[in-house]
Coordinates of C-alpha atoms and ligand atoms in Angstrom, one line a residue:
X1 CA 39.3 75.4 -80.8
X2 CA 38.8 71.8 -79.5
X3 CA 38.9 71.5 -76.2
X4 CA 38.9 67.9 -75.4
X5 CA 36.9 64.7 -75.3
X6 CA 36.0 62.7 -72.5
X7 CA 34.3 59.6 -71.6
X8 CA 31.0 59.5 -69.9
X9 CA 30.5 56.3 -67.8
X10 CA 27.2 54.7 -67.1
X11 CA 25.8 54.2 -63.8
X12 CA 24.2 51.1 -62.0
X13 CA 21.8 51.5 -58.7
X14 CA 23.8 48.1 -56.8
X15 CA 20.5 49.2 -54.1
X16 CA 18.1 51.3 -54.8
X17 CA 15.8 52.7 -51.9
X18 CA 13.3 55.3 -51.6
X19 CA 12.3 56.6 -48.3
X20 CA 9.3 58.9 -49.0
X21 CA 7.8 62.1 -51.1
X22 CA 9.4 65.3 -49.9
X23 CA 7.7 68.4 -49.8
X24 CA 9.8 69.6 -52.9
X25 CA 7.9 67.4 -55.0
X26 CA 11.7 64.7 -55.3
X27 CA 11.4 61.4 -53.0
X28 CA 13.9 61.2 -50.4
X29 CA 16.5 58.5 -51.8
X30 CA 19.0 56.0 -50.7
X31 CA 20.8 54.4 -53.3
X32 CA 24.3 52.9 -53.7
X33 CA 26.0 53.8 -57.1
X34 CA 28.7 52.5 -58.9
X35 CA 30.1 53.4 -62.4
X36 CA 31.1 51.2 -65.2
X37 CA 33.2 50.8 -68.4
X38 CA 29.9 50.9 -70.5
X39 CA 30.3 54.8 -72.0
X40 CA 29.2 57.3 -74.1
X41 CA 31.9 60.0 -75.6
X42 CA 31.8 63.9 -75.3
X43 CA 33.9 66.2 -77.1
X44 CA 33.5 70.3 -76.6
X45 CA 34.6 72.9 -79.0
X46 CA 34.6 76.2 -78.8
X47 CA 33.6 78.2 -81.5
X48 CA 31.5 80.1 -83.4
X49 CA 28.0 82.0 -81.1
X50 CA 25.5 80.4 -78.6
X51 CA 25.2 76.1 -77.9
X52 CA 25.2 73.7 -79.9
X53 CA 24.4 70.1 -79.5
X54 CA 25.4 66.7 -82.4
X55 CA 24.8 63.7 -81.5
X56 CA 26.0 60.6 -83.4
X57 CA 24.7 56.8 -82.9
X58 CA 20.9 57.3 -83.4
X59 CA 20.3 59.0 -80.8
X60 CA 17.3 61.7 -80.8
X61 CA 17.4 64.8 -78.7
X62 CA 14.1 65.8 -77.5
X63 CA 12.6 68.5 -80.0
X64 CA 11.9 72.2 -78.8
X65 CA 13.2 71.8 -75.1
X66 CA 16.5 73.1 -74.2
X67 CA 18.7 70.4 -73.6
X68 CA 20.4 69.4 -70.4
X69 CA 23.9 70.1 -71.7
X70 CA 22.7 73.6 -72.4
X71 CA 21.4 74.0 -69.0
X72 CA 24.3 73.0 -67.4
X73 CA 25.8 75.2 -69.4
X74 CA 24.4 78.0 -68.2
X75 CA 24.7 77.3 -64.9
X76 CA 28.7 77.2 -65.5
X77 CA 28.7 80.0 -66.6
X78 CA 26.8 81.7 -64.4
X79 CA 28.7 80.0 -61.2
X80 CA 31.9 81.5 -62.7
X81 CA 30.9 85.0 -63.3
X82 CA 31.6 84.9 -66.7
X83 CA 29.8 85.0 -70.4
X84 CA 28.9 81.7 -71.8
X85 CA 31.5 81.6 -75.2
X86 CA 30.5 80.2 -78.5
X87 CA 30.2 75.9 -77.2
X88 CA 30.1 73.1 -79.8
X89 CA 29.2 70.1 -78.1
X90 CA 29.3 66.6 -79.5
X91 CA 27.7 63.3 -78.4
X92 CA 29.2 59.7 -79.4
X93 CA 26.0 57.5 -77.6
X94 CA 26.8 54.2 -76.4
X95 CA 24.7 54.0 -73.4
X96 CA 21.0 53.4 -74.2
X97 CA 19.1 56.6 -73.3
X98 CA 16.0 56.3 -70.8
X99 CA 17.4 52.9 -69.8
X100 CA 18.0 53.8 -65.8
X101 CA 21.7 53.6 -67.0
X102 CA 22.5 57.5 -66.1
X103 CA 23.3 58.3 -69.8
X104 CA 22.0 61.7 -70.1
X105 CA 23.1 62.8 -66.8
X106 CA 26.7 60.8 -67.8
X107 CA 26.9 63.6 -70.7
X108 CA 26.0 65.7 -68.6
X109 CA 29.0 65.6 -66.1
X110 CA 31.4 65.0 -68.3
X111 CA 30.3 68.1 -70.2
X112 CA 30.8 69.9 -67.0
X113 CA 34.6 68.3 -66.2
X114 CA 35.3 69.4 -69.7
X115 CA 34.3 73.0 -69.0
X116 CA 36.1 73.1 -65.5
X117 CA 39.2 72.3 -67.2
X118 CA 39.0 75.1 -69.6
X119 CA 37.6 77.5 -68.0
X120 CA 37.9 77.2 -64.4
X121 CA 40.5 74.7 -63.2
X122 CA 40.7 75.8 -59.5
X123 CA 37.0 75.5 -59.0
X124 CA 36.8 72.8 -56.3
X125 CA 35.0 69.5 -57.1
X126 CA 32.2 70.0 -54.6
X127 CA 31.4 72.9 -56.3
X128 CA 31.5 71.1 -59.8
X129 CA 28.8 68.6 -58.4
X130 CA 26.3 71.1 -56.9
X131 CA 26.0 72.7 -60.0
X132 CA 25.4 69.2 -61.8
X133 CA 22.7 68.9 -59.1
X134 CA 20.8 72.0 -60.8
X135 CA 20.7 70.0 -64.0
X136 CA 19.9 66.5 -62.5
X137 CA 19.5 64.7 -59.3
X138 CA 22.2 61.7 -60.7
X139 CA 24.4 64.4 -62.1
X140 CA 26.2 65.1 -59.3
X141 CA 27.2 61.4 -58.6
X142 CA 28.3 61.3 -62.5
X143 CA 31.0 64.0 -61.9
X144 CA 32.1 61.8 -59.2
X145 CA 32.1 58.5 -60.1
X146 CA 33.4 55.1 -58.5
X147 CA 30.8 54.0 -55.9
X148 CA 29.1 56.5 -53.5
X149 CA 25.7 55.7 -50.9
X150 CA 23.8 58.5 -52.7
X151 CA 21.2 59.8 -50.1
X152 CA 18.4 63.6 -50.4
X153 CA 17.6 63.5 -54.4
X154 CA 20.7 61.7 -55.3
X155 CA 23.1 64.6 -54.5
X156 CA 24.2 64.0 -51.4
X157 CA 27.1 61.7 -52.1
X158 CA 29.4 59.6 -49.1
X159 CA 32.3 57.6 -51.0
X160 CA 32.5 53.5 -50.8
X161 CA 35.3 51.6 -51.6
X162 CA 34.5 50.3 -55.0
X163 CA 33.4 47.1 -56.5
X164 CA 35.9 44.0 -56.2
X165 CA 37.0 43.1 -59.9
X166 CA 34.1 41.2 -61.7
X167 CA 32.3 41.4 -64.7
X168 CA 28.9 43.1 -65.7
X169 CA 26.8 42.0 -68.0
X170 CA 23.6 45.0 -69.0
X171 CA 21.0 44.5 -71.0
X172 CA 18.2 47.0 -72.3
X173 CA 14.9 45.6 -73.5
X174 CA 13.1 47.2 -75.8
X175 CA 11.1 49.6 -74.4
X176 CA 11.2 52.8 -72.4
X177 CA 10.2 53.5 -68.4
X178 CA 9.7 57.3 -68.2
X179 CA 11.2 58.6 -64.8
X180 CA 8.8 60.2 -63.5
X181 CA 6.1 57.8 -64.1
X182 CA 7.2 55.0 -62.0
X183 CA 7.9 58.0 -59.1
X184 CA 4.8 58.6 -59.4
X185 CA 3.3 55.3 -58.7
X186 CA 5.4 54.8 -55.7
X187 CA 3.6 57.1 -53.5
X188 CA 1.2 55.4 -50.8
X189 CA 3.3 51.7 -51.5
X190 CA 4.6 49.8 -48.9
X191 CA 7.6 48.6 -50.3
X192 CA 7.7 44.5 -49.6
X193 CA 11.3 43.8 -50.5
X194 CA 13.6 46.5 -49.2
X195 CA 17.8 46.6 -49.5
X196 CA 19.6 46.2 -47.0
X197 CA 21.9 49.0 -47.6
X198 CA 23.7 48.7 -44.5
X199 CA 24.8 45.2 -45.1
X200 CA 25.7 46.4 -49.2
X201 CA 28.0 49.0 -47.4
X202 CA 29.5 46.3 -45.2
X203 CA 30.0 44.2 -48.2
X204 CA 31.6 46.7 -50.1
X205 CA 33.6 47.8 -47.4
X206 CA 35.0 43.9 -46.9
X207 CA 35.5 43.7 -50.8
X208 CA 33.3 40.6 -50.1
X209 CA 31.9 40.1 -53.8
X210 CA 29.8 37.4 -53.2
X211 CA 27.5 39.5 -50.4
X212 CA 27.5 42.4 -52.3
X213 CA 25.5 40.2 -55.4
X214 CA 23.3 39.0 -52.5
X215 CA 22.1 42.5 -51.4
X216 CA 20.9 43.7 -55.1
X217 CA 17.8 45.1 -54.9
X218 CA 16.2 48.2 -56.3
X219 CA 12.4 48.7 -54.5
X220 CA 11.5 50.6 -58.2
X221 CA 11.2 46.3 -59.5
X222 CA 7.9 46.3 -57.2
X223 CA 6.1 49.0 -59.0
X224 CA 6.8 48.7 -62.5
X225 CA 3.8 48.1 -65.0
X226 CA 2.4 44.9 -66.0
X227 CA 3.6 45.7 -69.7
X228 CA 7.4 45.7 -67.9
X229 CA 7.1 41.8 -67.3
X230 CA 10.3 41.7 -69.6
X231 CA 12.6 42.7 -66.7
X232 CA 11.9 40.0 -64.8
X233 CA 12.2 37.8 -67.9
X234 CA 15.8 39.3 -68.2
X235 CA 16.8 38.9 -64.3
X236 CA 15.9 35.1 -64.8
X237 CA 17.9 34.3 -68.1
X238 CA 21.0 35.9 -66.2
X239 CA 20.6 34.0 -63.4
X240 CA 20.3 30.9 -65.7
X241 CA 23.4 32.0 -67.5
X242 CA 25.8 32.3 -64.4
X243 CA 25.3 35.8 -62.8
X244 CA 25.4 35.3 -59.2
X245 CA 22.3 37.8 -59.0
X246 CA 20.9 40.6 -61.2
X247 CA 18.8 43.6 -61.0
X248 CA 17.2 46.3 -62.5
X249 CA 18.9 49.6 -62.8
X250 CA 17.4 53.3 -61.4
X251 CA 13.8 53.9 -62.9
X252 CA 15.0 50.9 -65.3
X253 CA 14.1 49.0 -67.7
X254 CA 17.7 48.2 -68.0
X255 CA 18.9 44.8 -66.0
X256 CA 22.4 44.0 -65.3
X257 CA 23.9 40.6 -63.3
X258 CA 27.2 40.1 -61.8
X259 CA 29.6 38.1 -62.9
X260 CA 32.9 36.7 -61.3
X261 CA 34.1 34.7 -64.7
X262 CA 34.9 37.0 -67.7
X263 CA 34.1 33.8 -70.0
X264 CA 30.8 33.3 -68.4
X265 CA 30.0 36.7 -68.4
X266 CA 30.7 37.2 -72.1
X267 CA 28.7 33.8 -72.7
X268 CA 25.4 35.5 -71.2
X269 CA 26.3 38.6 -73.2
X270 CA 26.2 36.8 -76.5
X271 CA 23.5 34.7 -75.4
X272 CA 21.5 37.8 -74.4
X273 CA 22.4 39.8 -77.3
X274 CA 20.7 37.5 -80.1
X275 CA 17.2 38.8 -78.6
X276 CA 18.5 41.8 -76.8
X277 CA 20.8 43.9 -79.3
X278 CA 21.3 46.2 -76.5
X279 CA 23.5 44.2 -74.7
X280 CA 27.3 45.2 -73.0
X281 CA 29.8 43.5 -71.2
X282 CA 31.4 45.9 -68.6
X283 CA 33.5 45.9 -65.4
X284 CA 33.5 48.3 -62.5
X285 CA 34.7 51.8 -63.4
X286 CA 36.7 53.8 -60.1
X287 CA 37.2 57.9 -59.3
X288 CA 37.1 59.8 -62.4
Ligands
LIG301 O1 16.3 65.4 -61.0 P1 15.8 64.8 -62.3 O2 15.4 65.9 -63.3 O3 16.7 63.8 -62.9 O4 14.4 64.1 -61.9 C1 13.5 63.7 -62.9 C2 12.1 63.5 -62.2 O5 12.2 62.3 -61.4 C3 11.7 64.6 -61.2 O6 11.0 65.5 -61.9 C4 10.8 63.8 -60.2 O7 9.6 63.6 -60.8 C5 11.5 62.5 -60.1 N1 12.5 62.4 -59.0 C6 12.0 62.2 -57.7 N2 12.9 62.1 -56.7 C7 14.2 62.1 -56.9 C8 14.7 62.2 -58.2 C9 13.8 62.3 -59.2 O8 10.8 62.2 -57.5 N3 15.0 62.0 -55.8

């Protein structure tokens, strides 16, 4: 029985701050998040016994390990007092994976709207998003969506009035940052650069477009390995092309700039794309 299919929007960090180790072992965070019309597509059946997981658009699933769609899974299931039925899930990928872009915890969420619908469609929203959190500290923001100050691992979510209407161009070098790697060599840093969150807030809140772009800044730039000298590569040829600033996104390496012009922006997209094939052109995405 198919039971729908849903989109699953990227996220960008528009700041990105981290405030220290906790004794968990997570870093206490401070980020504000906003999604965006770049997406990947999730469809869930049910049928047949136990989880399974297709992908389609070259995208590998990590052998061996239970999967973070089956995990979340689970914990549905489990929140709901109920047997996990026979789940067919399938993947369209369009976001790059391990790009700082929130793709697997994208899936993720819209995975878990998908199930709430079918299974449980008084369970409140809050409730939705804490059990994202067991799967992934960006999950919970990804059932959400719009923009959000994201504080604790990610999961503590306070609305913001979204992005003004402009255009977002994101790019994806060719290489990988794992996660929690560049966590790891944060620890003991001073930061030398960090947002100003407060004022992002303020800029957000005065749909002031031009003051938001000035406050990018994500504090995970300063720490990235020497062999990451691409990113910065990518923030200047935006900047060249017309973005009125750029950044890197979560634990990266994927850049994005701002744009106010459609035309420019899809001018540094094609520009971009004939040595970066990983290359969108996206705008804001609100509530889902
Ligand atoms: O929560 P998630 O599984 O996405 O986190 C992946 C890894 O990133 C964690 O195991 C941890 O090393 C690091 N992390 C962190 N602090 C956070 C979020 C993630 O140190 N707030």
């Amino acid at each position: 029985m198919e039971l729908g299919r849903r989109a699953a929007p990227a996220k960008l960090n528009l700041a990105l701050d981290i405030l220290g180790p906790r004794p968990d072992g997570y870093h206490e965070m401070r980020m504000v998040m906003h999604t965006v019309s770049l997406c990947d597509w999730v469809s869930l059946q049910e049928e047949g016994e136990g989880f399974s997981l297709e992908t389609e658009g070259g995208f590998c699933l990590p052998p061996g390990k239970k999967t973070m769609e089956q995990q979340a899974a689970e914990s549905f299931f489990q929140a709901v007092g109920r047997p996990m039925p026979g789940l067919a899930v399938r993947l369209e990928k369009r976001i790059p994976a391990y790009a700082g872009l929130g793709g697997g915890s994208a899936d993720v969420a819209a995975l878990l709207r998908l199930m709430r619908e079918a299974y449980a469609p008084g369970m409140p929203l809050p409730e939705l998003e804490r059990i994202g959190g067991l799967t992934g500290s960006d999950v919970p923001f990804c059932v959400r969506g719009g923009a959000c100050l994201a504080e604790g691992r990610g999961e503590v979510l306070t609305d913001l009035p979204p992005l003004p209407p402009c255009w977002i161009v994101v790019c994806k070098p060719d290489f990988g940052v794992p996660t929690p790697e560049l966590f790891a060599r944060v620890d003991g840093i001073g930061f030398r650069d960090r947002p100003d969150t407060g004022g992002m807030i303020r800029a957000l809140e005065a749909g002031d477009l031009a003051a938001v772009a000035s406050r990018l800044r994500n504090v995970f730039e300063e720490v990235l390995p020497p062999s990451c000298g691409e990113v910065f590569r990518i923030k200047e040829r935006l900047l060249v092309l017309g973005a009125m600033n750029a950044a890197m996104s979560g634990s990266g390496p994927a850049v994005f700039g701002i744009f106010q012009s459609r035309d420019t922006a899809a001018e540094a997209a094609e520009a971009l794309k004939a040595r970066y094939a990983q290359t969108f052109l996206a705008e804001p995405a609100g509530r889902l």
